[in-house]
Amino acid sequence: MSLVPAWLQRFALMSCALSCLCFFSSSSEAYAARYFPINGYAGTFDNDRYPVSFYGFEEDRLCNYGIGFWNGNKFFECDKNGNMGGAKPQFITLDNGPSCQGLYFHNNNVNLLTHARLAESGGMSFWYQPGKNAYKGNKTRTLFSLIDFSDSDNRRLEVMTTEAGEFQIEYRTNQCNGWFWSCWWGGASIETDSLQINVSEDDWVYVSVAWDQNAQPGSTSMVFTVREPFSGQSQTISFNNESGFWGSQRLELVNSEDLYLVLGESPVGVHSPRGIIDNLRIYNDQNPRNTINYRSDGLIQRSVEDYIADQQDFGQCGASPQIDHYELRFADQALTCEGAEVRVKACANSACSQVIEDAENVHLIPAQGWQQQPVMLSAGEGTNRFSTTQADVVELGVDSNIPVQCIDLDGQPNANCQVTFSDVGFKFDTIATQLAGEPFDARLRIVKRNTNTNACETVAAQTDAIPMSFNCVDPNQCQQGINVNQQVLQDNDYTNVDVELNGQAFGLAVNYSDVGRIRLTAEKQVRVYGQSLTLYGASNAFVVKPYQLEAIPQPAAAYADTDILAKAGETFDVTLQSLNKHGDVTPNFGREQVSEALALTGVRNVLSPSMNPVVGELTVERNAKLANNFVAQAHYSEVGAIDATLSIADGDYLGSGNVNGDWRLGRFIPHHFAINDAETGIWEACEVGGFTYMGQDFSATINVSARNKQGDLTQNYHGELAKGGALFQLSADNSDNQQKVAGRLSVTGDIDWAQGSALYQPQLNFARASQGPEGPFSLSIGFQVDDNETAGPFTVIESTTVGESYSIGETQQYYGRIRLGNVIGPVQESLPIEWLAEYWSGSQFILNRRDDCTALAANFSVINADEDADGIDITLGFAGSETAQLENGVEREHFNLAADSEGVALFELNVPDFLKFKWQQNGNQNPAAQAVIGQYRGNDRVIYTQEVY
């Protein structure tokens, strides 16, 4: 299992080749050309002398959120707020600094992360300018940290500034070593020291750190130097590997593959620097030696050279840039009837990635034959045409002392700057942008120069076959051939193609199943009047772009047997592919010189729910190149299914426009359910008394909502998407009672979801046991949402797991009964009837003095009545209120009875089932009582005799 924290897994970044962004000055240009990509990082041929990575921060491309591709390599990459939960730094223009632009850490909690591919021995350097209020607030501020996040102790090397203006380096670990105070303050400082150097706000300093994890005991393991740019003042600290108070002081940052460079505040560091960092360089020392190659002044050799070069660049940003060379781009073969088009660029650097926009117009050579002279340059570029009527080889150039570099139309060097002109040759009609795998027609003609007009005219010459090839312009090498007239042509390999003259041109049926910018060529040796002649022609470089784009969702393994892609807000992978017309992957895609990429770009349509759908936010966290595919990591804020739009990441495939596609993504389900405790609870049947009789209905109110991972309401959870039902669980106060109460709770009412939430108010009932009185029970009511998903459940209430429930309240359950009091009184008097509530205490029935709730109707009936001496039946009459309510468990004021004759009668009160009792052991009955009316003389059929003693 990875030890890298989750935030790091989400935002861990790669270094990248930024040479095209970073070099402006002539001194920097000296080694700019040495940079080349190594495994996605910027590197050099000479690891001992040149930096592995150089970041000049000259273009605002630091945080290319969602795409992050440039020449196939990664920039620093940030999320919308910053790549470690804080804010991302800002670019700032420098009036007087080592370059024209720097990275400004403007506040606390500002940070940037890169996996710098650091070696066990190496170093880094950068320029730092404290900003205003940099030392305000008496706070220590972290410039950078080297942290191994695979190490549970977070061993790290930190460089900080203190509130006193000092520079401090510290080798630190989270290990406490058993000491209380070190644990209290966040770990142990193994090595620490400070440099006192006079640096005020808005002054620049050059900071250099070198390290060697392989240093032997007693040898140098770290060197830290701070140097001012002009005064020459510098201070250096060296650390040796030796034993000390904290045990071994050996510098150990563990595995260099897990060693990250964090600029600004880190998760284990302190506040951000509140200043500017510029020209960050990272050096690797790959040589097998045990000590750092550092000089007496504490800087590694290359760092000193970089310091001197940057020092010379100070204040030069506003100076007029100089032309490094002129670049001429033209075809190395041309027709005398057409001439050769020449593109001129005034290049600012050796790679010609930048131009001198205010460069003056230039004269080209030869002096004659140009369409215009001098050539007009606009924004550093211009186009001209050279023509000649002589079939000859012509050398082109610029009338200037500035060097000239020539390249052909495919970007390949033309060392002699020569173009070969012919009077006759092949000419392709212009080929427009095509789609991969879609057949198209092209036309090839033989043309010659008209000796009178010098214009091109078609020669209707018949031939059976023409050797043809094609060139990969972008990418440099193609993975597949091209089909021309049923003949497959390979890159730069001529093959005879059968042709037939149609009018004055040869028709070509072409089909290219891949993508890219390509060019068709034809070349044939002929003999004219006994002379050997080469006919040559090349088409324009045309673009073949994807026919269609495809998105293949990659659900997690847990959802393999379902139609679920992910939970709302949960990261999922989508494989993005460029396809030809036949549905095959186009292998050239992503291998362009400036790598093209695919990206999910938004939601076009909501497929479900069908009623009142809300469009959620599709957030793309990352697009990565993997083999011939791109894998997008994204999350969607809502539930349901959508049509997502995917397109070319920059909206333009090799200048030919965008390619769009729509693809179904989903189904998305809620990430979790949430309970609003303020509107959730149990309502006892007797709320004032805080109890419910077993078998009596009581109620619950549950405010439940469906949420995404970020905690936002998923409003589409309704209708056909809202499968969530209710599950309840009882928990008793002990294991014995738990067995007794299991399975006795019934629920009436369904959850009615509306826009992702519901106020659920079910009726609950805890059934009486059939065997008789029991309890009382104090029960906790647990609630869970059953997502009713196949192979689920997948979604539960927040802070619970599958099988658990969320406590919504407690209920006190009593086994209760109503008992009637006997009535004794004279005939034809209104006699009060007493009735009271009792519950089983665990050993006997006792008066329920908490019952101020039970209300009953005067629903009395006579069971039987004895006759008086005259054989007349007693008749009871009931009167009083229609209903009466208990007070402290007793009621005797509202019901009464009267009789029209003397005698005894048995009567009962009809009560709810949950208040009946087995009075006669043959099932639950209503409570009954005896009414004795008048002076009862007994039964005439009974003879009493007196015993004589």
Short mmCIF file of C-alpha atoms in Angstrom, two decimals, residues 36-247:
data_model
loop_
_atom_site.label_atom_id
_atom_site.label_comp_id
_atom_site.label_asym_id
_atom_site.label_seq_id
_atom_site.Cartn_x
_atom_site.Cartn_y
_atom_site.Cartn_z
CA PHE A 36 16.35 17.46 -24.05
CA PRO A 37 13.54 15.40 -22.48
CA ILE A 38 14.48 12.44 -20.27
CA ASN A 39 11.52 10.31 -19.17
CA GLY A 40 9.26 13.30 -19.01
CA TYR A 41 11.73 15.55 -17.25
CA ALA A 42 13.98 18.29 -18.53
CA GLY A 43 17.54 17.06 -18.63
CA THR A 44 20.94 17.62 -20.15
CA PHE A 45 23.65 15.51 -21.68
CA ASP A 46 26.06 16.42 -18.92
CA ASN A 47 24.56 15.70 -15.53
CA ASP A 48 27.69 16.82 -13.75
CA ARG A 49 27.73 20.32 -15.20
CA TYR A 50 24.23 21.25 -16.26
CA PRO A 51 20.98 21.27 -14.30
CA VAL A 52 18.62 18.37 -14.58
CA SER A 53 15.77 20.90 -14.46
CA PHE A 54 15.65 24.65 -15.01
CA TYR A 55 12.56 26.77 -14.37
CA GLY A 56 12.74 30.39 -15.45
CA PHE A 57 8.98 31.08 -15.08
CA GLU A 58 9.01 33.20 -18.23
CA GLU A 59 5.59 32.14 -19.54
CA ASP A 60 2.31 31.96 -17.66
CA ARG A 61 2.01 28.20 -18.13
CA LEU A 62 2.88 27.06 -14.65
CA CYS A 63 -0.52 25.65 -13.76
CA ASN A 64 -2.07 24.38 -16.98
CA TYR A 65 -5.09 22.94 -15.16
CA GLY A 66 -6.78 19.99 -16.78
CA ILE A 67 -4.37 19.59 -19.72
CA GLY A 68 -0.77 20.00 -18.65
CA PHE A 69 0.79 18.86 -21.93
CA TRP A 70 3.57 20.65 -23.71
CA ASN A 71 5.91 18.83 -26.09
CA GLY A 72 4.78 15.60 -24.48
CA ASN A 73 6.09 16.60 -21.07
CA LYS A 74 4.43 17.93 -17.96
CA PHE A 75 4.56 21.39 -16.53
CA PHE A 76 4.02 21.99 -12.91
CA GLU A 77 0.37 21.14 -12.56
CA CYS A 78 -2.13 22.71 -10.18
CA ASP A 79 -5.77 22.34 -9.36
CA LYS A 80 -8.15 25.29 -9.41
CA ASN A 81 -6.98 26.61 -6.08
CA GLY A 82 -3.46 25.29 -5.74
CA ASN A 83 -1.98 21.87 -5.93
CA MET A 84 -1.83 21.16 -2.20
CA GLY A 85 -5.03 22.74 -0.99
CA GLY A 86 -3.57 26.23 -0.77
CA ALA A 87 -3.34 29.00 -3.32
CA LYS A 88 -1.06 28.78 -6.32
CA PRO A 89 1.72 31.35 -6.68
CA GLN A 90 1.39 34.23 -9.11
CA PHE A 91 3.57 35.36 -11.99
CA ILE A 92 5.05 38.81 -11.58
CA THR A 93 7.00 41.02 -13.96
CA LEU A 94 10.49 41.89 -12.72
CA ASP A 95 11.87 45.37 -13.27
CA ASN A 96 15.29 44.40 -12.05
CA GLY A 97 16.05 40.73 -11.59
CA PRO A 98 17.78 37.70 -13.08
CA SER A 99 15.00 37.32 -15.69
CA CYS A 100 11.92 39.14 -16.91
CA GLN A 101 9.40 37.28 -14.78
CA GLY A 102 9.39 35.45 -11.47
CA LEU A 103 7.10 33.41 -9.26
CA TYR A 104 5.47 35.43 -6.48
CA PHE A 105 4.38 33.77 -3.25
CA HIS A 106 1.95 36.45 -2.21
CA ASN A 107 0.46 35.17 1.02
CA ASN A 108 0.39 32.38 3.56
CA ASN A 109 -0.57 28.88 2.41
CA VAL A 110 0.85 29.35 -1.08
CA ASN A 111 2.72 26.40 -2.49
CA LEU A 112 3.83 24.48 -5.55
CA LEU A 113 4.96 20.89 -5.85
CA THR A 114 7.19 19.09 -8.34
CA HIS A 115 8.71 15.66 -8.47
CA ALA A 116 12.17 16.87 -9.38
CA ARG A 117 13.73 13.42 -9.94
CA LEU A 118 16.45 14.20 -7.47
CA ALA A 119 19.49 12.04 -7.03
CA GLU A 120 21.03 10.88 -3.79
CA SER A 121 23.76 13.41 -4.42
CA GLY A 122 22.91 16.72 -5.99
CA GLY A 123 21.92 20.28 -5.38
CA MET A 124 19.63 23.13 -6.23
CA SER A 125 19.85 26.89 -6.52
CA PHE A 126 17.46 29.78 -6.97
CA TRP A 127 17.14 33.53 -6.58
CA TYR A 128 14.98 34.92 -3.80
CA GLN A 129 13.72 38.45 -3.21
CA PRO A 130 11.87 39.10 0.07
CA GLY A 131 8.69 41.01 -0.64
CA LYS A 132 7.02 43.66 1.42
CA ASN A 133 6.03 42.41 4.87
CA ALA A 134 8.21 39.34 4.34
CA TYR A 135 9.39 39.53 7.94
CA LYS A 136 6.19 40.95 9.38
CA GLY A 137 4.30 38.98 11.99
CA ASN A 138 7.31 37.38 13.66
CA LYS A 139 6.89 34.22 11.63
CA THR A 140 9.32 31.74 10.19
CA ARG A 141 8.65 31.23 6.48
CA THR A 142 9.57 28.21 4.36
CA LEU A 143 11.30 28.85 1.03
CA PHE A 144 11.37 25.21 0.05
CA SER A 145 11.35 21.67 1.42
CA LEU A 146 12.80 18.43 0.14
CA ILE A 147 10.43 15.78 1.48
CA ASP A 148 10.26 12.02 1.06
CA PHE A 149 6.55 11.32 1.42
CA SER A 150 7.09 7.56 1.30
CA ASP A 151 8.78 7.96 4.68
CA SER A 152 6.28 7.80 7.54
CA ASP A 153 8.58 10.06 9.58
CA ASN A 154 8.49 12.78 6.87
CA ARG A 155 12.23 13.34 7.03
CA ARG A 156 12.89 16.56 5.20
CA LEU A 157 15.38 19.26 4.42
CA GLU A 158 13.96 22.78 4.80
CA VAL A 159 15.27 26.24 4.04
CA MET A 160 13.48 29.05 5.84
CA THR A 161 13.70 32.71 6.69
CA THR A 162 13.18 33.82 10.25
CA GLU A 163 11.45 36.88 11.64
CA ALA A 164 14.93 38.32 12.28
CA GLY A 165 15.79 38.20 8.57
CA GLU A 166 18.10 35.20 8.95
CA PHE A 167 18.28 32.28 6.56
CA GLN A 168 17.94 28.95 8.28
CA ILE A 169 18.49 25.42 7.04
CA GLU A 170 17.10 22.48 8.96
CA TYR A 171 17.15 18.72 8.61
CA ARG A 172 14.02 17.56 10.40
CA THR A 173 11.99 14.46 11.13
CA ASN A 174 8.63 13.71 12.72
CA GLN A 175 10.23 11.07 14.89
CA CYS A 176 9.88 12.02 18.54
CA ASN A 177 12.54 9.68 19.92
CA GLY A 178 10.50 9.43 23.13
CA TRP A 179 11.01 13.03 24.16
CA PHE A 180 7.78 14.72 25.17
CA TRP A 181 8.61 18.24 24.04
CA SER A 182 9.85 17.16 20.63
CA CYS A 183 6.58 15.28 20.12
CA TRP A 184 4.62 18.29 21.30
CA TRP A 185 6.30 20.60 18.80
CA GLY A 186 5.87 18.24 15.84
CA GLY A 187 9.03 16.16 15.77
CA ALA A 188 12.77 16.44 16.19
CA SER A 189 15.14 18.90 14.55
CA ILE A 190 18.15 16.70 13.79
CA GLU A 191 20.34 19.47 12.38
CA THR A 192 19.69 23.19 12.24
CA ASP A 193 21.75 26.33 11.73
CA SER A 194 21.24 29.91 10.62
CA LEU A 195 23.03 32.42 8.40
CA GLN A 196 22.95 36.08 9.34
CA ILE A 197 23.16 38.00 6.09
CA ASN A 198 21.95 41.54 5.53
CA VAL A 199 18.95 41.09 3.20
CA SER A 200 16.28 43.74 3.26
CA GLU A 201 12.97 43.78 1.45
CA ASP A 202 13.29 43.99 -2.38
CA ASP A 203 16.95 42.85 -2.32
CA TRP A 204 17.94 39.71 -4.21
CA VAL A 205 19.96 36.80 -2.83
CA TYR A 206 21.27 33.65 -4.46
CA VAL A 207 20.51 30.52 -2.42
CA SER A 208 22.35 27.25 -3.05
CA VAL A 209 22.01 23.88 -1.32
CA ALA A 210 24.00 20.73 -2.03
CA TRP A 211 23.56 17.34 -0.40
CA ASP A 212 25.04 13.88 -0.37
CA GLN A 213 23.08 11.04 1.19
CA ASN A 214 26.04 8.71 0.62
CA ALA A 215 28.48 10.77 2.66
CA GLN A 216 30.62 8.67 4.94
CA PRO A 217 30.87 9.43 8.68
CA GLY A 218 32.94 12.52 9.21
CA SER A 219 32.54 13.79 5.64
CA THR A 220 30.32 16.56 4.35
CA SER A 221 26.65 15.72 3.86
CA MET A 222 25.14 19.20 3.24
CA VAL A 223 26.37 22.62 2.14
CA PHE A 224 24.16 25.70 2.38
CA THR A 225 25.16 29.10 0.94
CA VAL A 226 23.44 32.47 0.64
CA ARG A 227 25.13 35.06 -1.60
CA GLU A 228 24.26 38.64 -2.50
CA PRO A 229 24.40 39.41 -6.22
CA PHE A 230 26.66 42.47 -6.28
CA SER A 231 28.42 42.91 -2.98
CA GLY A 232 29.87 39.43 -3.17
CA GLN A 233 28.98 38.87 0.46
CA SER A 234 28.19 35.23 1.13
CA GLN A 235 27.91 32.85 4.04
CA THR A 236 28.15 29.08 4.06
CA ILE A 237 27.18 26.28 6.44
CA SER A 238 28.45 22.73 6.14
CA PHE A 239 27.08 19.66 7.90
CA ASN A 240 28.99 16.46 8.50
CA ASN A 241 27.65 12.98 9.07
CA GLU A 242 28.42 12.13 12.67
CA SER A 243 26.76 10.89 15.82
CA GLY A 244 25.22 13.33 18.24
CA PHE A 245 22.55 13.87 20.87
CA TRP A 246 19.75 12.67 18.60
CA GLY A 247 21.65 9.57 17.55
#
